[in-house]
Short mmCIF file of C-alpha atoms in Angstrom, two decimals:
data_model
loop_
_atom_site.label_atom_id
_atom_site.label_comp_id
_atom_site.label_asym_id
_atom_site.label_seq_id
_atom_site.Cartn_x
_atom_site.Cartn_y
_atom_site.Cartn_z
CA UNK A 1 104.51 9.84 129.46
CA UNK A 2 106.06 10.49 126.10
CA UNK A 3 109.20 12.11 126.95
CA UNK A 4 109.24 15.33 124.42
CA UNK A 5 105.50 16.03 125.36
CA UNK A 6 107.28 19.19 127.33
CA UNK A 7 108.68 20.40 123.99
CA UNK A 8 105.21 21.33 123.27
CA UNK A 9 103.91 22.50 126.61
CA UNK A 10 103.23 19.33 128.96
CA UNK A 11 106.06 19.54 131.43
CA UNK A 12 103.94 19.89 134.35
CA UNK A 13 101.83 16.50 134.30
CA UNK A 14 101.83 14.78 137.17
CA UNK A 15 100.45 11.37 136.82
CA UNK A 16 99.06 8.63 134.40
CA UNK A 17 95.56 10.30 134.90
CA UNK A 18 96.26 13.52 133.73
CA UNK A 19 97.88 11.79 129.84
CA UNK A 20 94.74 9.58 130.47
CA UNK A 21 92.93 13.06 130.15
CA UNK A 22 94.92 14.32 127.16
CA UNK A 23 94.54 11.70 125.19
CA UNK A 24 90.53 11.24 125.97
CA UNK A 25 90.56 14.96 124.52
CA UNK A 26 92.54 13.86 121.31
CA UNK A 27 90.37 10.90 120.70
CA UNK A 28 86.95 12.47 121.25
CA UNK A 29 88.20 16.30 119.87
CA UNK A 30 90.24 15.53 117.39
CA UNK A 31 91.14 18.43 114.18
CA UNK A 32 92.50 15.40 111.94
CA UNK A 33 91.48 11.57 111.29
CA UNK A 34 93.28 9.37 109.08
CA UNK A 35 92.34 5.92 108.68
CA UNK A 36 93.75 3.06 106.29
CA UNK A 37 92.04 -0.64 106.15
CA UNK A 38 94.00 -3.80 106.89
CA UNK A 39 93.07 -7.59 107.00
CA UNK A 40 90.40 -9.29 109.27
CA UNK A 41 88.02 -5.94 109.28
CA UNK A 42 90.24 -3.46 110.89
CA UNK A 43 91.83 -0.28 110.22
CA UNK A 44 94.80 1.31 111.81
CA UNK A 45 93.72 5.05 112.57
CA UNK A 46 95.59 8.19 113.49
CA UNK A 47 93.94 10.68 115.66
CA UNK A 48 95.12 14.28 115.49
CA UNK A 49 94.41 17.33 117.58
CA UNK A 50 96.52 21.15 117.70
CA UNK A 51 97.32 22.54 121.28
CA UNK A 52 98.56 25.50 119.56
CA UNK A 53 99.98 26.62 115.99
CA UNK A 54 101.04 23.84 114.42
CA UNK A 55 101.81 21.22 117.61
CA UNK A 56 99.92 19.04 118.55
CA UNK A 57 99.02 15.06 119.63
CA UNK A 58 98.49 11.97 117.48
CA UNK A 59 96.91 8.96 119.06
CA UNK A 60 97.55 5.59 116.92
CA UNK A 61 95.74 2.59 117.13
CA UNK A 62 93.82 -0.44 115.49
CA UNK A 63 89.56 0.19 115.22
CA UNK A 64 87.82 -2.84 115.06
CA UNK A 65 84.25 -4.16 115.39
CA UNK A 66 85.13 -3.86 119.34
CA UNK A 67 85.99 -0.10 119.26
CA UNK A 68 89.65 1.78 119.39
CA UNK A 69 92.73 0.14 120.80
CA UNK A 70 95.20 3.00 121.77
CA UNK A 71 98.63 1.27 120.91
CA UNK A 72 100.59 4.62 120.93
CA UNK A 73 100.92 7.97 120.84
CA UNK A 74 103.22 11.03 120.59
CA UNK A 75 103.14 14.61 120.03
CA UNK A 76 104.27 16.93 116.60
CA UNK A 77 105.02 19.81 115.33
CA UNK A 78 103.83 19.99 111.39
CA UNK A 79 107.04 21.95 109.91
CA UNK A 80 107.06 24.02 106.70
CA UNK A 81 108.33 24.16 103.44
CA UNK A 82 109.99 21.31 101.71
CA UNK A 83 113.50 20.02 103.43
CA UNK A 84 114.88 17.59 100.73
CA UNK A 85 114.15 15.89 98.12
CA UNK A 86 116.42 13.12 98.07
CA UNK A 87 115.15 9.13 98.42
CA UNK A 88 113.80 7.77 101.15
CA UNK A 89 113.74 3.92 102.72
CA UNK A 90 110.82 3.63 105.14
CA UNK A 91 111.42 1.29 107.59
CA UNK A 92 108.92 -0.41 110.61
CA UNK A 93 109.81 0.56 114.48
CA UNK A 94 109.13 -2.42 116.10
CA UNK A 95 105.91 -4.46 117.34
CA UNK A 96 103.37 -1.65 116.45
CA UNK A 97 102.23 -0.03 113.24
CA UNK A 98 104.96 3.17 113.29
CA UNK A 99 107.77 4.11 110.89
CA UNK A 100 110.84 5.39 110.83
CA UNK A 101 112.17 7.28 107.30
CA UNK A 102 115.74 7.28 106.03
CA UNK A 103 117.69 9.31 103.41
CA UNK A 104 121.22 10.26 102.82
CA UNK A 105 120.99 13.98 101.88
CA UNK A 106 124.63 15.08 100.66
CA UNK A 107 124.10 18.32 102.88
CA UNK A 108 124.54 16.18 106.07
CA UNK A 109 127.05 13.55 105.24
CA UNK A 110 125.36 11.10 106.88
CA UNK A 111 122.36 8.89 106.80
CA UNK A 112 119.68 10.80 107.96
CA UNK A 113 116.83 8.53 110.12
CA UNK A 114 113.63 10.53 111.17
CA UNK A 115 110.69 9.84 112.85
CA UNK A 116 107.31 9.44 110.35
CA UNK A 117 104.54 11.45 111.02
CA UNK A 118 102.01 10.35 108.26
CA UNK A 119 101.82 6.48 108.44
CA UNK A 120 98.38 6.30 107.22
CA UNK A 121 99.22 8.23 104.11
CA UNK A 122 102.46 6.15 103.49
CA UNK A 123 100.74 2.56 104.12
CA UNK A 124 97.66 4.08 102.04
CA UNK A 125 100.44 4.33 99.36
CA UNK A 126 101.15 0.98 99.75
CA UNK A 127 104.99 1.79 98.98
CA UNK A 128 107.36 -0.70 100.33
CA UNK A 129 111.48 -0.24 100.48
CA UNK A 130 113.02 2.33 98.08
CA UNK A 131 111.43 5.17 97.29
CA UNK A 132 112.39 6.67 94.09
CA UNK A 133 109.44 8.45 92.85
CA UNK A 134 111.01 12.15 92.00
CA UNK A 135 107.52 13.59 92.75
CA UNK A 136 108.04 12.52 96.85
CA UNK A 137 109.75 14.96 98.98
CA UNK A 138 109.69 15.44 103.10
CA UNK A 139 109.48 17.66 105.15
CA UNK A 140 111.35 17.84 108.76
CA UNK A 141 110.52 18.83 111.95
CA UNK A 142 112.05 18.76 115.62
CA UNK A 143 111.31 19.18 118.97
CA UNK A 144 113.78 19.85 121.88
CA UNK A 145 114.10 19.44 125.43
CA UNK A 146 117.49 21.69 125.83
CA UNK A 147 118.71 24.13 123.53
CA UNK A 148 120.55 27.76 123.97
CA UNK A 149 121.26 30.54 122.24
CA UNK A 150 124.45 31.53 120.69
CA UNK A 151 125.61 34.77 119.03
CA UNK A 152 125.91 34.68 115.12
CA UNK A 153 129.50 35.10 113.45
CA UNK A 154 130.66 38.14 112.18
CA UNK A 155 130.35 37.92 108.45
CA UNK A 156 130.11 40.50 105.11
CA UNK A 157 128.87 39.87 101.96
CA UNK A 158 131.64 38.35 100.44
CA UNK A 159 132.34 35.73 103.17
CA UNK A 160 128.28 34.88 102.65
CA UNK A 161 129.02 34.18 99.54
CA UNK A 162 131.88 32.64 99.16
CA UNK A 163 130.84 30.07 102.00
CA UNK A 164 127.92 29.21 99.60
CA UNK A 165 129.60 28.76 96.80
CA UNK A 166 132.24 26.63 98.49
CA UNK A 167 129.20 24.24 100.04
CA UNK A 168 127.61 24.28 96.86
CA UNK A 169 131.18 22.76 95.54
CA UNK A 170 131.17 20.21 97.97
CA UNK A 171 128.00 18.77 97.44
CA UNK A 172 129.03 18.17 93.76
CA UNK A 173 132.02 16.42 94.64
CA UNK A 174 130.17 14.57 97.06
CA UNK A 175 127.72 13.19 94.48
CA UNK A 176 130.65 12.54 92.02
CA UNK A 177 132.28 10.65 94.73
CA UNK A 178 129.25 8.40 95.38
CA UNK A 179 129.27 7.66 91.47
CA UNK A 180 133.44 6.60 91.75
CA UNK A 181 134.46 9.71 90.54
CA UNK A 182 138.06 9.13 91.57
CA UNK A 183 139.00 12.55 90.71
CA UNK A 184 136.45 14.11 93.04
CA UNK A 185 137.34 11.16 95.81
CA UNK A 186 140.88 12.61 95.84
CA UNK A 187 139.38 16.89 95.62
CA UNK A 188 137.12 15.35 99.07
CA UNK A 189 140.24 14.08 100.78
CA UNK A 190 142.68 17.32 100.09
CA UNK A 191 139.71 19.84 101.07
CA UNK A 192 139.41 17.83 104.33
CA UNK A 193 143.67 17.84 104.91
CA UNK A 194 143.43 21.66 104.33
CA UNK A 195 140.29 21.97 106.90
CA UNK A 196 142.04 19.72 109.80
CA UNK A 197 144.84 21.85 109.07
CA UNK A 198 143.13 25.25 109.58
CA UNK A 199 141.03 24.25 112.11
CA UNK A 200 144.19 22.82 114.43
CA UNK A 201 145.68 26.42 113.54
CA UNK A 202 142.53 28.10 114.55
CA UNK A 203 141.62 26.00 117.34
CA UNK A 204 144.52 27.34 119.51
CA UNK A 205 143.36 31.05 119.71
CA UNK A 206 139.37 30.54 119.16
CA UNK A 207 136.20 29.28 120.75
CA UNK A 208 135.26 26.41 118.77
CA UNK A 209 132.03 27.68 118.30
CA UNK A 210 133.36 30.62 116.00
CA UNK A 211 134.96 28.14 113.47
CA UNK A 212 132.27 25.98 113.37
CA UNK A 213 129.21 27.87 111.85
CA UNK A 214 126.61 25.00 112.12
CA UNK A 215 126.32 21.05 112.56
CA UNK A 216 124.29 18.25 112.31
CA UNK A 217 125.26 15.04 114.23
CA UNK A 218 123.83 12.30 115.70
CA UNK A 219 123.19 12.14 119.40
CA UNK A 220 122.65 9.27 122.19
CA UNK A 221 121.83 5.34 121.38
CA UNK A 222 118.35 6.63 119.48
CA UNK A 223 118.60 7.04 116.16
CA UNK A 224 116.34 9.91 115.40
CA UNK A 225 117.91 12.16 117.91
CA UNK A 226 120.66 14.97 116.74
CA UNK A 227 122.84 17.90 117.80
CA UNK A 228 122.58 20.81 115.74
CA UNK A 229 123.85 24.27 115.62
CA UNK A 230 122.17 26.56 113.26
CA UNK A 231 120.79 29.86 112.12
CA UNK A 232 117.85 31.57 112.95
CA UNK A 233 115.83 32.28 110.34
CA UNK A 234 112.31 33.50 111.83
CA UNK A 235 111.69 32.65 115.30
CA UNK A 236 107.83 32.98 117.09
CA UNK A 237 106.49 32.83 120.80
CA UNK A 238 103.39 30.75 120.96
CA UNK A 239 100.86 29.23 123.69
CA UNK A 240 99.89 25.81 124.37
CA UNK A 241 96.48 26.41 124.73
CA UNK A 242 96.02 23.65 126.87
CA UNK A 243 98.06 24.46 129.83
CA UNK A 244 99.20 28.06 129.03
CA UNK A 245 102.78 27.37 128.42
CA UNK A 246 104.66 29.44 126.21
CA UNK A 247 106.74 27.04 123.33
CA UNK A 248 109.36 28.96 120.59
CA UNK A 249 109.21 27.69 117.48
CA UNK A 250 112.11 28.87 115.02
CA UNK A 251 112.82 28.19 111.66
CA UNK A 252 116.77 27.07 111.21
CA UNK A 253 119.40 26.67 108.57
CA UNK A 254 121.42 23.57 108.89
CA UNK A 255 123.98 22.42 106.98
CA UNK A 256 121.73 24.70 104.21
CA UNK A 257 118.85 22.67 105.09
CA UNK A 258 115.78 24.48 106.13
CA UNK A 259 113.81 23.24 108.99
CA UNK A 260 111.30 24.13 111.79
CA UNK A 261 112.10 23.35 115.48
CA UNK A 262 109.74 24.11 118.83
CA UNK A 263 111.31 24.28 122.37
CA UNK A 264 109.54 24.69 125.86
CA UNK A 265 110.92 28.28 126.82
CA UNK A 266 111.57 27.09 130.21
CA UNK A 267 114.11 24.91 128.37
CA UNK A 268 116.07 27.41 126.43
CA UNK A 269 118.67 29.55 127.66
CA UNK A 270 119.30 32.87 125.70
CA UNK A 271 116.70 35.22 123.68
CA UNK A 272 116.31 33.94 119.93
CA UNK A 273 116.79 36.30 117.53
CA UNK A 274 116.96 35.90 113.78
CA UNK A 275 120.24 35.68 112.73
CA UNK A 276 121.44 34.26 115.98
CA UNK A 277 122.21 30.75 116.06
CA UNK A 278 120.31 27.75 117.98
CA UNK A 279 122.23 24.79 119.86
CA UNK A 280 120.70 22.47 121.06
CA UNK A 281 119.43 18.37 120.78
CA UNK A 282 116.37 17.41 119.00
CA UNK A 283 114.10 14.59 118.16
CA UNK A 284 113.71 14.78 114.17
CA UNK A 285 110.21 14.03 112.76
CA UNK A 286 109.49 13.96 109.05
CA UNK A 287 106.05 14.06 107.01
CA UNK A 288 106.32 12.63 103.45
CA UNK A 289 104.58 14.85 100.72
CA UNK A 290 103.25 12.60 98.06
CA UNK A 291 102.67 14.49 95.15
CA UNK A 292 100.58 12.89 91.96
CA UNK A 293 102.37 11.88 88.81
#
């Protein structure tokens, strides 16, 4: 069994007959088909079907004049809004016909890989390496297995703003940098002196976790996996309607990106509240959004 089918509601399958089961349901009841044609007669096809708001199952495989072949499947959650707009490198997972996206957003720091939910629609576009079409954006998604909640720092107006204006500052400097901007190279490396320095100070006296607002950092040997720490932004209790388990899904502010998340609430420790902050690990997913010229 996929392991994050729990962060949508399966943690209580038993056996190989009860997925068998699922995935009959998905192929034969799907909400969504997407199919794309390849050589020798066939098409790979994407089966989709929701098991409540926005989550769901996708069954992949190859149709050919001898039926479906399942070769994999895995479940989503659709996310909202539009989480950067930087370029993306689409890159093959493996044997079978699944991708994995990756984009350096100066938000994070580091390269970001994710998970892609719309193959069919990216191998429909028929786009290969670099994508540098302006008009592309993605959106991310991620489901958890563990996750808590922690309370939000104390903060007025000012501090707000002045924390956004200094982020805002850094991602300039960070795309200077990237261009050889040695000016902005050498602004990078004195901001990060003066942060190791107050953070040593601050470190002595306070919990870690009220210095450090929110992160975003890889997590274990698979790639699309993260810790994160971030805000609450709108948070919603919602049923599997398959096997009656009740999932959170919350909308988050990372590293001022904007992204939806869905945990199992036997899995989360802590009441989410907006404006409190989520910890926790995730499996990132991403769904390009082609947009026409």
């Amino acid at each position: 069994m996929h392991s994050y089918m729990r962060a949508i509601g399966f943690s209580d399958i038993k056996d190989g007959n009860e997925i068998k089961d699922i995935i009959h349901d998905v192929f034969y009841e799907y909400d969504k088909r997407e199919a794309v044609k390849e050589d020798k007669g066939r098409a790979f096809v994407e089966y989709s079907k929701d098991f409540g708001p926005d989550m769901g199952i996708t069954v992949c495989g190859i149709l050919d004049k001898e039926g479906f072949h399942q070769e994999y499947y895995y479940p989503y959650l659709k996310g909202s809004g539009i989480t950067t707009r930087e370029d993306i490198v689409i890159e093959k997972r493996g044997a079978n016909e699944s991708f994995s996206g990756v984009c350096e957003d100066i938000r994070v720091g580091i390269s970001l890989i994710f998970y892609l939910r719309n193959a069919v629609t990216y191998k429909k576009k028929n786009i290969l390496g670099n994508l540098l079409n302006p008009n592309i954006s993605a959106t991310f998604s991620g489901l958890s297995l563990s996750g808590k909640i922690l309370l939000p720092l104390l903060k007025d107006e000012e501090q707000v703003r002045s924390n956004l204006e200094a982020a805002r500052k850094r991602s300039r400097l960070i795309a200077e940098a990237r261009k050889g901007d040695e000016e902005a190279i050498e602004s990078l490396t004195l901001e990060d002196i003066d942060m190791y320095t107050t953070i040593s100070r601050r470190i002595q006296k306070e919990d870690v976790f009220s210095i450090v607002e929110t992160y975003f950092m890889p997590f274990g040997v698979e790639c699309d996996q993260y810790h994160i720490l971030g805000e609450i932004k709108s948070v919603q209790k919602v049923k599997n309607e398959y096997t009656g388990e009740k999932i959170y899904q919350m909308n988050l502010e990372c590293n001022d990106m904007g992204f939806d998340i869905c945990i199992n609430a036997k899995d989360l420790l802590g009441e989410p509240e907006i404006g409190r902050r989520f910890k926790g690990s995730i499996w990132l997913q991403g769904h390009m959004n082609f947009l026409e010229d």
